[in-house]
PDB file of C-alpha atoms in Angstrom:
ATOM      1  CA  MET A 138      19.886 -28.324  30.644  1.00 61.00           C
ATOM      2  CA  ASP A 139      17.206 -29.958  28.510  1.00 76.00           C
ATOM      3  CA  GLU A 140      17.060 -28.777  24.859  1.00 88.00           C
ATOM      4  CA  ARG A 141      13.956 -29.675  22.884  1.00 95.00           C
ATOM      5  CA  ARG A 142      12.873 -28.943  19.333  1.00 97.00           C
ATOM      6  CA  PHE A 143       9.396 -27.732  18.525  1.00 98.00           C
ATOM      7  CA  ALA A 144       7.399 -26.889  15.419  1.00 98.00           C
ATOM      8  CA  LEU A 145       4.167 -24.918  15.146  1.00 98.00           C
ATOM      9  CA  GLU A 146       2.034 -24.940  12.016  1.00 96.00           C
ATOM     10  CA  LEU A 147       1.073 -21.398  11.017  1.00 94.00           C
ATOM     11  CA  PRO A 148      -1.721 -20.062   8.823  1.00 91.00           C
ATOM     12  CA  GLY A 149      -0.743 -20.121   5.159  1.00 89.00           C
ATOM     13  CA  GLY A 150       1.068 -23.435   5.360  1.00 93.00           C
ATOM     14  CA  ARG A 151       4.303 -22.247   6.958  1.00 95.00           C
ATOM     15  CA  THR A 152       5.949 -23.912   9.949  1.00 97.00           C
ATOM     16  CA  LEU A 153       7.666 -22.007  12.740  1.00 98.00           C
ATOM     17  CA  VAL A 154      10.565 -24.051  14.132  1.00 98.00           C
ATOM     18  CA  GLY A 155      12.425 -23.474  17.358  1.00 98.00           C
ATOM     19  CA  LEU A 156      14.302 -24.748  20.365  1.00 98.00           C
ATOM     20  CA  LEU A 157      13.354 -24.784  24.021  1.00 98.00           C
ATOM     21  CA  ASP A 158      16.140 -24.862  26.619  1.00 97.00           C
ATOM     22  CA  LEU A 159      14.741 -25.929  29.982  1.00 95.00           C
ATOM     23  CA  PRO A 160      16.528 -25.754  33.335  1.00 94.00           C
ATOM     24  CA  ALA A 161      17.878 -29.116  34.499  1.00 84.00           C
ATOM     25  CA  ARG A 162      15.690 -28.815  37.570  1.00 68.00           C
ATOM     26  CA  ALA A 163      12.955 -26.220  37.907  1.00 55.00           C
ATOM     27  CA  ARG A 164      13.259 -24.226  41.113  1.00 49.00           C
ATOM     28  CA  GLY A 165      10.684 -25.433  43.613  1.00 54.00           C
ATOM     29  CA  GLY A 166       9.639 -28.160  41.203  1.00 72.00           C
ATOM     30  CA  GLY A 167       7.175 -25.894  39.384  1.00 88.00           C
ATOM     31  CA  PRO A 168       7.039 -24.406  35.900  1.00 96.00           C
ATOM     32  CA  SER A 169       9.875 -22.101  34.813  1.00 96.00           C
ATOM     33  CA  PRO A 170       9.680 -18.411  33.879  1.00 97.00           C
ATOM     34  CA  VAL A 171      10.068 -17.943  30.135  1.00 98.00           C
ATOM     35  CA  VAL A 172      12.377 -15.775  28.012  1.00 98.00           C
ATOM     36  CA  VAL A 173      11.624 -15.672  24.278  1.00 99.00           C
ATOM     37  CA  LEU A 174      14.666 -14.780  22.147  1.00 99.00           C
ATOM     38  CA  CYS A 175      14.148 -12.951  18.836  1.00 99.00           C
ATOM     39  CA  HIS A 176      16.943 -12.940  16.248  1.00 98.00           C
ATOM     40  CA  GLY A 177      17.619 -10.042  13.926  1.00 98.00           C
ATOM     41  CA  PHE A 178      17.887  -9.564  10.162  1.00 98.00           C
ATOM     42  CA  LYS A 179      19.867 -12.437   8.607  1.00 97.00           C
ATOM     43  CA  GLY A 180      19.989 -14.078  12.053  1.00 98.00           C
ATOM     44  CA  PHE A 181      18.601 -17.420  13.255  1.00 98.00           C
ATOM     45  CA  ALA A 182      18.049 -19.416  16.438  1.00 98.00           C
ATOM     46  CA  ARG A 183      21.475 -21.077  16.403  1.00 98.00           C
ATOM     47  CA  TRP A 184      23.418 -17.989  15.334  1.00 98.00           C
ATOM     48  CA  GLY A 185      26.535 -17.087  17.297  1.00 98.00           C
ATOM     49  CA  PHE A 186      25.649 -16.010  20.822  1.00 98.00           C
ATOM     50  CA  PHE A 187      22.094 -17.397  20.969  1.00 98.00           C
ATOM     51  CA  PRO A 188      23.027 -20.961  22.051  1.00 97.00           C
ATOM     52  CA  PRO A 189      25.321 -19.836  24.907  1.00 98.00           C
ATOM     53  CA  LEU A 190      22.797 -17.178  25.922  1.00 98.00           C
ATOM     54  CA  ALA A 191      20.037 -19.809  26.089  1.00 98.00           C
ATOM     55  CA  GLU A 192      22.349 -22.094  28.055  1.00 97.00           C
ATOM     56  CA  LEU A 193      23.106 -19.325  30.556  1.00 97.00           C
ATOM     57  CA  LEU A 194      19.427 -18.493  30.985  1.00 97.00           C
ATOM     58  CA  ALA A 195      18.553 -22.144  31.549  1.00 96.00           C
ATOM     59  CA  ALA A 196      21.335 -22.397  34.120  1.00 95.00           C
ATOM     60  CA  ARG A 197      19.746 -19.433  35.933  1.00 96.00           C
ATOM     61  CA  GLY A 198      16.341 -21.134  36.066  1.00 95.00           C
ATOM     62  CA  PHE A 199      14.657 -19.717  32.948  1.00 97.00           C
ATOM     63  CA  ALA A 200      13.104 -21.571  30.050  1.00 97.00           C
ATOM     64  CA  ALA A 201      14.701 -20.043  26.943  1.00 98.00           C
ATOM     65  CA  VAL A 202      12.687 -20.191  23.721  1.00 98.00           C
ATOM     66  CA  ARG A 203      14.621 -19.657  20.472  1.00 98.00           C
ATOM     67  CA  PHE A 204      13.024 -19.811  17.032  1.00 98.00           C
ATOM     68  CA  ASN A 205      13.524 -18.868  13.400  1.00 98.00           C
ATOM     69  CA  PHE A 206      11.171 -16.319  11.916  1.00 98.00           C
ATOM     70  CA  THR A 207       9.904 -18.040   8.773  1.00 98.00           C
ATOM     71  CA  GLY A 208      11.225 -15.056   6.826  1.00 98.00           C
ATOM     72  CA  SER A 209      14.745 -16.115   7.770  1.00 98.00           C
ATOM     73  CA  GLY A 210      14.335 -18.767   5.081  1.00 98.00           C
ATOM     74  CA  MET A 211      16.191 -21.264   7.279  1.00 98.00           C
ATOM     75  CA  GLY A 212      15.553 -24.509   9.098  1.00 97.00           C
ATOM     76  CA  LEU A 213      16.967 -25.312  12.527  1.00 97.00           C
ATOM     77  CA  ASP A 214      19.911 -27.212  11.074  1.00 96.00           C
ATOM     78  CA  ASP A 215      20.745 -24.632   8.393  1.00 97.00           C
ATOM     79  CA  ASP A 216      23.462 -22.011   8.643  1.00 95.00           C
ATOM     80  CA  ARG A 217      22.528 -20.333   5.366  1.00 97.00           C
ATOM     81  CA  VAL A 218      19.258 -19.443   3.643  1.00 98.00           C
ATOM     82  CA  THR A 219      17.694 -22.481   1.983  1.00 98.00           C
ATOM     83  CA  ARG A 220      14.314 -20.900   1.157  1.00 98.00           C
ATOM     84  CA  PRO A 221      15.133 -17.578  -0.556  1.00 98.00           C
ATOM     85  CA  GLU A 222      11.472 -17.100  -1.481  1.00 98.00           C
ATOM     86  CA  ASP A 223      10.544 -16.961   2.229  1.00 98.00           C
ATOM     87  CA  PHE A 224      13.377 -14.509   2.894  1.00 98.00           C
ATOM     88  CA  ARG A 225      12.089 -12.385   0.010  1.00 98.00           C
ATOM     89  CA  GLU A 226       8.558 -12.260   1.433  1.00 97.00           C
ATOM     90  CA  ASP A 227       9.543 -11.268   4.968  1.00 98.00           C
ATOM     91  CA  SER A 228       8.345  -8.017   6.548  1.00 98.00           C
ATOM     92  CA  TYR A 229       8.214  -6.298   9.924  1.00 98.00           C
ATOM     93  CA  ARG A 230       4.504  -6.888  10.349  1.00 98.00           C
ATOM     94  CA  ALA A 231       4.861 -10.541   9.374  1.00 98.00           C
ATOM     95  CA  GLU A 232       7.465 -11.002  12.107  1.00 98.00           C
ATOM     96  CA  VAL A 233       5.308  -9.271  14.711  1.00 98.00           C
ATOM     97  CA  ALA A 234       2.402 -11.527  13.734  1.00 98.00           C
ATOM     98  CA  GLU A 235       4.584 -14.633  14.054  1.00 98.00           C
ATOM     99  CA  LEU A 236       5.924 -13.607  17.448  1.00 98.00           C
ATOM    100  CA  ARG A 237       2.382 -12.990  18.692  1.00 98.00           C
ATOM    101  CA  LEU A 238       1.280 -16.390  17.404  1.00 98.00           C
ATOM    102  CA  LEU A 239       4.209 -18.034  19.165  1.00 98.00           C
ATOM    103  CA  LEU A 240       3.331 -16.291  22.434  1.00 98.00           C
ATOM    104  CA  ASP A 241      -0.295 -17.326  22.044  1.00 97.00           C
ATOM    105  CA  ARG A 242       0.764 -20.960  21.645  1.00 97.00           C
ATOM    106  CA  LEU A 243       3.656 -21.219  24.099  1.00 97.00           C
ATOM    107  CA  GLY A 244       1.587 -23.606  26.166  1.00 96.00           C
ATOM    108  CA  GLU A 245       1.856 -26.145  23.328  1.00 96.00           C
ATOM    109  CA  VAL A 246       5.667 -26.047  23.328  1.00 96.00           C
ATOM    110  CA  ALA A 247       6.080 -27.758  26.709  1.00 95.00           C
ATOM    111  CA  PRO A 248       2.730 -28.287  28.461  1.00 95.00           C
ATOM    112  CA  GLY A 249       2.996 -27.690  32.190  1.00 94.00           C
ATOM    113  CA  ALA A 250       6.684 -26.737  32.099  1.00 95.00           C
ATOM    114  CA  LEU A 251       6.350 -23.004  31.393  1.00 97.00           C
ATOM    115  CA  ASP A 252       5.118 -20.301  33.752  1.00 97.00           C
ATOM    116  CA  LEU A 253       3.325 -18.080  31.258  1.00 96.00           C
ATOM    117  CA  ASP A 254       2.617 -15.494  33.960  1.00 97.00           C
ATOM    118  CA  ARG A 255       6.363 -14.795  34.134  1.00 98.00           C
ATOM    119  CA  LEU A 256       7.253 -13.961  30.560  1.00 98.00           C
ATOM    120  CA  ALA A 257       9.988 -11.796  29.013  1.00 98.00           C
ATOM    121  CA  LEU A 258      11.046 -10.901  25.473  1.00 99.00           C
ATOM    122  CA  LEU A 259      14.658 -10.431  24.386  1.00 99.00           C
ATOM    123  CA  GLY A 260      15.506  -9.247  20.884  1.00 99.00           C
ATOM    124  CA  HIS A 261      18.712  -8.429  19.028  1.00 99.00           C
ATOM    125  CA  SER A 262      18.909  -5.738  16.330  1.00 98.00           C
ATOM    126  CA  ARG A 263      15.731  -5.926  14.219  1.00 98.00           C
ATOM    127  CA  GLY A 264      14.530  -8.605  16.629  1.00 99.00           C
ATOM    128  CA  GLY A 265      14.651  -5.930  19.323  1.00 99.00           C
ATOM    129  CA  ALA A 266      12.251  -3.807  17.295  1.00 98.00           C
ATOM    130  CA  ILE A 267       9.904  -6.767  16.812  1.00 99.00           C
ATOM    131  CA  ALA A 268      10.002  -7.462  20.560  1.00 99.00           C
ATOM    132  CA  LEU A 269       9.298  -3.797  21.359  1.00 98.00           C
ATOM    133  CA  LEU A 270       6.376  -3.570  18.923  1.00 98.00           C
ATOM    134  CA  THR A 271       4.906  -6.736  20.426  1.00 98.00           C
ATOM    135  CA  ALA A 272       5.425  -5.487  23.975  1.00 98.00           C
ATOM    136  CA  ALA A 273       3.611  -2.254  23.156  1.00 97.00           C
ATOM    137  CA  ALA A 274       0.404  -3.751  21.764  1.00 97.00           C
ATOM    138  CA  THR A 275      -2.577  -5.757  22.955  1.00 96.00           C
ATOM    139  CA  PRO A 276      -2.700  -8.532  24.080  1.00 97.00           C
ATOM    140  CA  TRP A 277       0.877  -8.686  25.431  1.00 97.00           C
ATOM    141  CA  ARG A 278       1.272  -5.117  26.622  1.00 96.00           C
ATOM    142  CA  GLU A 279      -0.039  -5.863  30.108  1.00 96.00           C
ATOM    143  CA  PRO A 280       1.023  -9.490  30.808  1.00 97.00           C
ATOM    144  CA  LEU A 281       4.662  -9.090  29.749  1.00 98.00           C
ATOM    145  CA  ARG A 282       6.950  -8.872  32.781  1.00 98.00           C
ATOM    146  CA  ALA A 283      10.215  -7.710  31.160  1.00 98.00           C
ATOM    147  CA  LEU A 284      11.718  -6.536  27.867  1.00 98.00           C
ATOM    148  CA  VAL A 285      15.405  -6.709  26.912  1.00 99.00           C
ATOM    149  CA  THR A 286      16.895  -5.368  23.684  1.00 98.00           C
ATOM    150  CA  TRP A 287      20.447  -5.790  22.432  1.00 99.00           C
ATOM    151  CA  ASN A 288      21.556  -3.179  19.875  1.00 99.00           C
ATOM    152  CA  ALA A 289      17.982  -2.690  18.691  1.00 98.00           C
ATOM    153  CA  ILE A 290      17.222  -0.556  15.661  1.00 98.00           C
ATOM    154  CA  GLY A 291      15.602   2.759  16.558  1.00 98.00           C
ATOM    155  CA  HIS A 292      13.564   3.207  13.373  1.00 98.00           C
ATOM    156  CA  CYS A 293      12.174   0.789  10.804  1.00 98.00           C
ATOM    157  CA  ASP A 294      12.688   2.893   7.667  1.00 98.00           C
ATOM    158  CA  ARG A 295      16.368   2.221   6.945  1.00 98.00           C
ATOM    159  CA  TRP A 296      16.640   2.832   3.192  1.00 98.00           C
ATOM    160  CA  THR A 297      17.362   5.902   1.069  1.00 97.00           C
ATOM    161  CA  ALA A 298      14.891   7.380  -1.397  1.00 97.00           C
ATOM    162  CA  VAL A 299      17.071   6.141  -4.266  1.00 97.00           C
ATOM    163  CA  GLU A 300      17.077   2.596  -2.885  1.00 97.00           C
ATOM    164  CA  LYS A 301      13.309   2.658  -2.434  1.00 98.00           C
ATOM    165  CA  GLU A 302      12.734   3.967  -5.957  1.00 97.00           C
ATOM    166  CA  ARG A 303      14.850   1.137  -7.368  1.00 97.00           C
ATOM    167  CA  TRP A 304      13.129  -1.350  -5.072  1.00 98.00           C
ATOM    168  CA  ARG A 305       9.682  -0.316  -6.284  1.00 98.00           C
ATOM    169  CA  SER A 306      10.622  -0.202  -9.955  1.00 98.00           C
ATOM    170  CA  GLU A 307      12.397  -3.598  -9.962  1.00 98.00           C
ATOM    171  CA  GLY A 308      10.050  -5.344  -7.533  1.00 98.00           C
ATOM    172  CA  GLU A 309      12.873  -6.356  -5.207  1.00 98.00           C
ATOM    173  CA  LEU A 310      15.988  -5.034  -3.494  1.00 98.00           C
ATOM    174  CA  PRO A 311      19.176  -7.152  -3.766  1.00 98.00           C
ATOM    175  CA  VAL A 312      20.848  -8.160  -0.498  1.00 97.00           C
ATOM    176  CA  THR A 313      24.163  -9.944  -0.044  1.00 97.00           C
ATOM    177  CA  ASN A 314      24.813 -11.947   3.114  1.00 96.00           C
ATOM    178  CA  ALA A 315      28.384 -11.007   3.974  1.00 94.00           C
ATOM    179  CA  ARG A 316      28.817 -14.136   6.111  1.00 95.00           C
ATOM    180  CA  THR A 317      27.767 -16.679   3.482  1.00 96.00           C
ATOM    181  CA  GLY A 318      28.184 -14.705   0.266  1.00 97.00           C
ATOM    182  CA  GLN A 319      24.610 -15.544  -0.728  1.00 98.00           C
ATOM    183  CA  ARG A 320      22.839 -13.142  -3.057  1.00 98.00           C
ATOM    184  CA  LEU A 321      19.294 -12.677  -1.822  1.00 98.00           C
ATOM    185  CA  ALA A 322      16.486 -10.178  -2.341  1.00 98.00           C
ATOM    186  CA  LEU A 323      13.874  -8.321  -0.332  1.00 98.00           C
ATOM    187  CA  GLY A 324      10.382  -8.238  -1.817  1.00 98.00           C
ATOM    188  CA  LEU A 325       7.835  -5.453  -1.861  1.00 98.00           C
ATOM    189  CA  GLY A 326       6.121  -6.540   1.358  1.00 97.00           C
ATOM    190  CA  LEU A 327       8.828  -4.945   3.466  1.00 98.00           C
ATOM    191  CA  LEU A 328       8.727  -1.739   1.419  1.00 98.00           C
ATOM    192  CA  ASP A 329       4.937  -1.668   1.731  1.00 98.00           C
ATOM    193  CA  ASP A 330       5.369  -1.893   5.509  1.00 97.00           C
ATOM    194  CA  VAL A 331       7.756   1.056   5.569  1.00 97.00           C
ATOM    195  CA  GLU A 332       5.756   3.269   3.212  1.00 96.00           C
ATOM    196  CA  GLY A 333       2.210   2.265   4.114  1.00 97.00           C
ATOM    197  CA  HIS A 334       2.288   1.393   7.807  1.00 98.00           C
ATOM    198  CA  ALA A 335       4.716   3.867   9.353  1.00 97.00           C
ATOM    199  CA  PRO A 336       2.520   4.742  12.383  1.00 98.00           C
ATOM    200  CA  GLU A 337       2.092   1.051  13.229  1.00 98.00           C
ATOM    201  CA  LEU A 338       5.883   0.590  13.058  1.00 98.00           C
ATOM    202  CA  ASP A 339       6.833   3.740  14.981  1.00 98.00           C
ATOM    203  CA  LEU A 340       9.297   2.434  17.565  1.00 98.00           C
ATOM    204  CA  HIS A 341       9.323   5.632  19.600  1.00 97.00           C
ATOM    205  CA  ALA A 342       5.539   5.525  19.920  1.00 97.00           C
ATOM    206  CA  ALA A 343       5.850   1.873  20.912  1.00 97.00           C
ATOM    207  CA  ALA A 344       8.415   2.815  23.551  1.00 97.00           C
ATOM    208  CA  LEU A 345       5.874   5.171  25.095  1.00 95.00           C
ATOM    209  CA  ARG A 346       3.096   2.547  25.074  1.00 95.00           C
ATOM    210  CA  ARG A 347       4.987  -0.406  26.543  1.00 96.00           C
ATOM    211  CA  ARG A 348       4.329  -1.347  30.163  1.00 96.00           C
ATOM    212  CA  ALA A 349       7.105  -3.858  30.829  1.00 97.00           C
ATOM    213  CA  PRO A 350      10.353  -2.770  32.510  1.00 97.00           C
ATOM    214  CA  TRP A 351      12.956  -2.435  29.748  1.00 98.00           C
ATOM    215  CA  LEU A 352      16.692  -3.145  29.718  1.00 98.00           C
ATOM    216  CA  LEU A 353      18.217  -1.464  26.691  1.00 98.00           C
ATOM    217  CA  LEU A 354      21.798  -2.560  25.949  1.00 98.00           C
ATOM    218  CA  HIS A 355      23.736  -0.942  23.116  1.00 98.00           C
ATOM    219  CA  GLY A 356      27.359  -1.125  22.057  1.00 98.00           C
ATOM    220  CA  THR A 357      28.936   2.289  21.742  1.00 98.00           C
ATOM    221  CA  ALA A 358      30.957   1.064  18.721  1.00 98.00           C
ATOM    222  CA  ASP A 359      28.012  -0.626  16.990  1.00 98.00           C
ATOM    223  CA  GLU A 360      28.862  -0.519  13.293  1.00 98.00           C
ATOM    224  CA  SER A 361      25.386  -1.514  12.053  1.00 98.00           C
ATOM    225  CA  VAL A 362      22.978   0.352  14.362  1.00 98.00           C
ATOM    226  CA  ARG A 363      24.448   3.540  15.742  1.00 98.00           C
ATOM    227  CA  PHE A 364      24.574   3.953  19.511  1.00 98.00           C
ATOM    228  CA  ALA A 365      22.649   7.213  18.963  1.00 98.00           C
ATOM    229  CA  GLU A 366      19.611   5.157  17.951  1.00 98.00           C
ATOM    230  CA  GLY A 367      19.645   3.413  21.314  1.00 98.00           C
ATOM    231  CA  GLN A 368      20.084   6.719  23.116  1.00 98.00           C
ATOM    232  CA  ALA A 369      17.132   8.202  21.227  1.00 98.00           C
ATOM    233  CA  LEU A 370      14.916   5.258  22.148  1.00 97.00           C
ATOM    234  CA  ALA A 371      15.941   5.577  25.789  1.00 97.00           C
ATOM    235  CA  ARG A 372      14.872   9.232  25.789  1.00 96.00           C
ATOM    236  CA  THR A 373      11.365   8.261  24.647  1.00 94.00           C
ATOM    237  CA  VAL A 374       9.744   8.092  28.055  1.00 89.00           C
ATOM    238  CA  SER A 375       6.851   9.749  29.820  1.00 86.00           C
ATOM    239  CA  PRO A 376       5.867  10.138  33.483  1.00 84.00           C
ATOM    240  CA  GLU A 377       3.612   7.084  33.020  1.00 83.00           C
ATOM    241  CA  SER A 378       6.284   4.925  31.411  1.00 85.00           C
ATOM    242  CA  ALA A 379       7.510   1.744  33.044  1.00 91.00           C
ATOM    243  CA  PRO A 380      11.158   1.734  34.164  1.00 95.00           C
ATOM    244  CA  LEU A 381      13.831   1.807  31.460  1.00 97.00           C
ATOM    245  CA  GLU A 382      17.539   1.136  31.967  1.00 97.00           C
ATOM    246  CA  LEU A 383      20.013   2.120  29.247  1.00 98.00           C
ATOM    247  CA  HIS A 384      23.371   0.402  29.646  1.00 98.00           C
ATOM    248  CA  PRO A 385      26.027   1.348  27.091  1.00 98.00           C
ATOM    249  CA  ILE A 386      28.486  -1.468  26.388  1.00 98.00           C
ATOM    250  CA  ALA A 387      31.690   0.559  25.982  1.00 98.00           C
ATOM    251  CA  GLU A 388      33.339  -0.166  22.616  1.00 98.00           C
ATOM    252  CA  GLY A 389      30.895  -3.015  22.028  1.00 98.00           C
ATOM    253  CA  SER A 390      30.139  -3.928  18.408  1.00 98.00           C
ATOM    254  CA  HIS A 391      26.776  -4.876  16.917  1.00 98.00           C
ATOM    255  CA  THR A 392      27.224  -8.475  18.070  1.00 98.00           C
ATOM    256  CA  PHE A 393      29.351  -7.649  21.147  1.00 98.00           C
ATOM    257  CA  GLY A 394      32.272  -9.291  19.351  1.00 98.00           C
ATOM    258  CA  ALA A 395      30.531 -12.629  18.765  1.00 98.00           C
ATOM    259  CA  ARG A 396      30.707 -14.385  15.411  1.00 97.00           C
ATOM    260  CA  HIS A 397      29.176 -17.415  13.751  1.00 97.00           C
ATOM    261  CA  PRO A 398      30.235 -20.100  14.297  1.00 96.00           C
ATOM    262  CA  PHE A 399      30.642 -19.129  17.929  1.00 97.00           C
ATOM    263  CA  ALA A 400      34.293 -18.979  18.985  1.00 96.00           C
ATOM    264  CA  GLY A 401      33.792 -18.175  22.647  1.00 97.00           C
ATOM    265  CA  PRO A 402      32.655 -15.185  24.704  1.00 97.00           C
ATOM    266  CA  THR A 403      34.175 -11.728  24.542  1.00 98.00           C
ATOM    267  CA  PRO A 404      34.297  -9.262  27.456  1.00 98.00           C
ATOM    268  CA  HIS A 405      31.539  -7.224  25.774  1.00 98.00           C
ATOM    269  CA  LEU A 406      29.299 -10.273  25.379  1.00 98.00           C
ATOM    270  CA  VAL A 407      29.945 -11.370  28.962  1.00 98.00           C
ATOM    271  CA  ALA A 408      28.919  -7.901  30.155  1.00 98.00           C
ATOM    272  CA  ALA A 409      25.706  -8.022  28.114  1.00 98.00           C
ATOM    273  CA  MET A 410      24.832 -11.512  29.323  1.00 98.00           C
ATOM    274  CA  ASN A 411      25.484 -10.684  32.975  1.00 98.00           C
ATOM    275  CA  LEU A 412      23.405  -7.497  32.858  1.00 98.00           C
ATOM    276  CA  THR A 413      20.623  -9.432  31.128  1.00 98.00           C
ATOM    277  CA  GLN A 414      20.416 -12.361  33.512  1.00 98.00           C
ATOM    278  CA  ARG A 415      20.468 -10.079  36.560  1.00 98.00           C
ATOM    279  CA  PHE A 416      17.690  -7.919  35.118  1.00 98.00           C
ATOM    280  CA  LEU A 417      15.567 -10.964  34.292  1.00 98.00           C
ATOM    281  CA  ARG A 418      16.090 -12.550  37.683  1.00 97.00           C
ATOM    282  CA  ARG A 419      14.886  -9.310  39.274  1.00 97.00           C
ATOM    283  CA  HIS A 420      11.751  -8.936  37.150  1.00 98.00           C
ATOM    284  CA  LEU A 421      10.713 -12.566  36.688  1.00 97.00           C
ATOM    285  CA  ALA A 422      10.999 -13.511  40.331  1.00 89.00           C
ATOM    286  CA  PRO A 423       7.863 -15.169  41.771  1.00 82.00           C
TER     287      PRO A 423
END
């Protein structure tokens, strides 16, 4: 496996940083199919299961692209937020815009090494929602070959009326990272998304619009995003919809038992990884 760093300058002066895991030897000597991995809220490219997942994908012949949304407030070598102002300014629409920019510029990450006609998105938790929204909209709705979500949120508005009233009146909503103990805050951009752009962020409408085959994995014991949210998303289909496979991970938690730093695979994580690589091999075949 060949792991490479990359950095892309974005409008507004921000830099999107990431990692590319390439197969040791591309099958047939040509460019590799690509899987772009999207972390969730308070996640990052090196969190927990992402490195072993990227390693597995590379071993199966895929180029795995991991990156930090700039709103994570973290660099590639950080394991805690170092730019709280970037974390504060994050929003759903900002993350969708960054993912689309990354997809537009994938050719710059490893010129000639990536088969951009065989492209998949994989997102965990909120990253699953960002992947779904991107898969449902132009210009990636048609070219995308596969979509995988792990314990994806089923709706973007996740706060009570009392929380939103406080958020608006104080200009921010406090957030504590349970893993690091950091006290952070969410700014008004995220609240503006939820209150002012609900149709654009409707995940069930996005599920109806997407064209890529979709593997939806959800732990039945998910403590952060209820399994019922995954079930509801899976029911959002129409006769014109592309195939969708819902696979419950029995007793699986929100992270399938994985922690950071990674302490090794769990049976739930192994199940999720095996289902994922088989699905991707089927849909990204030449």
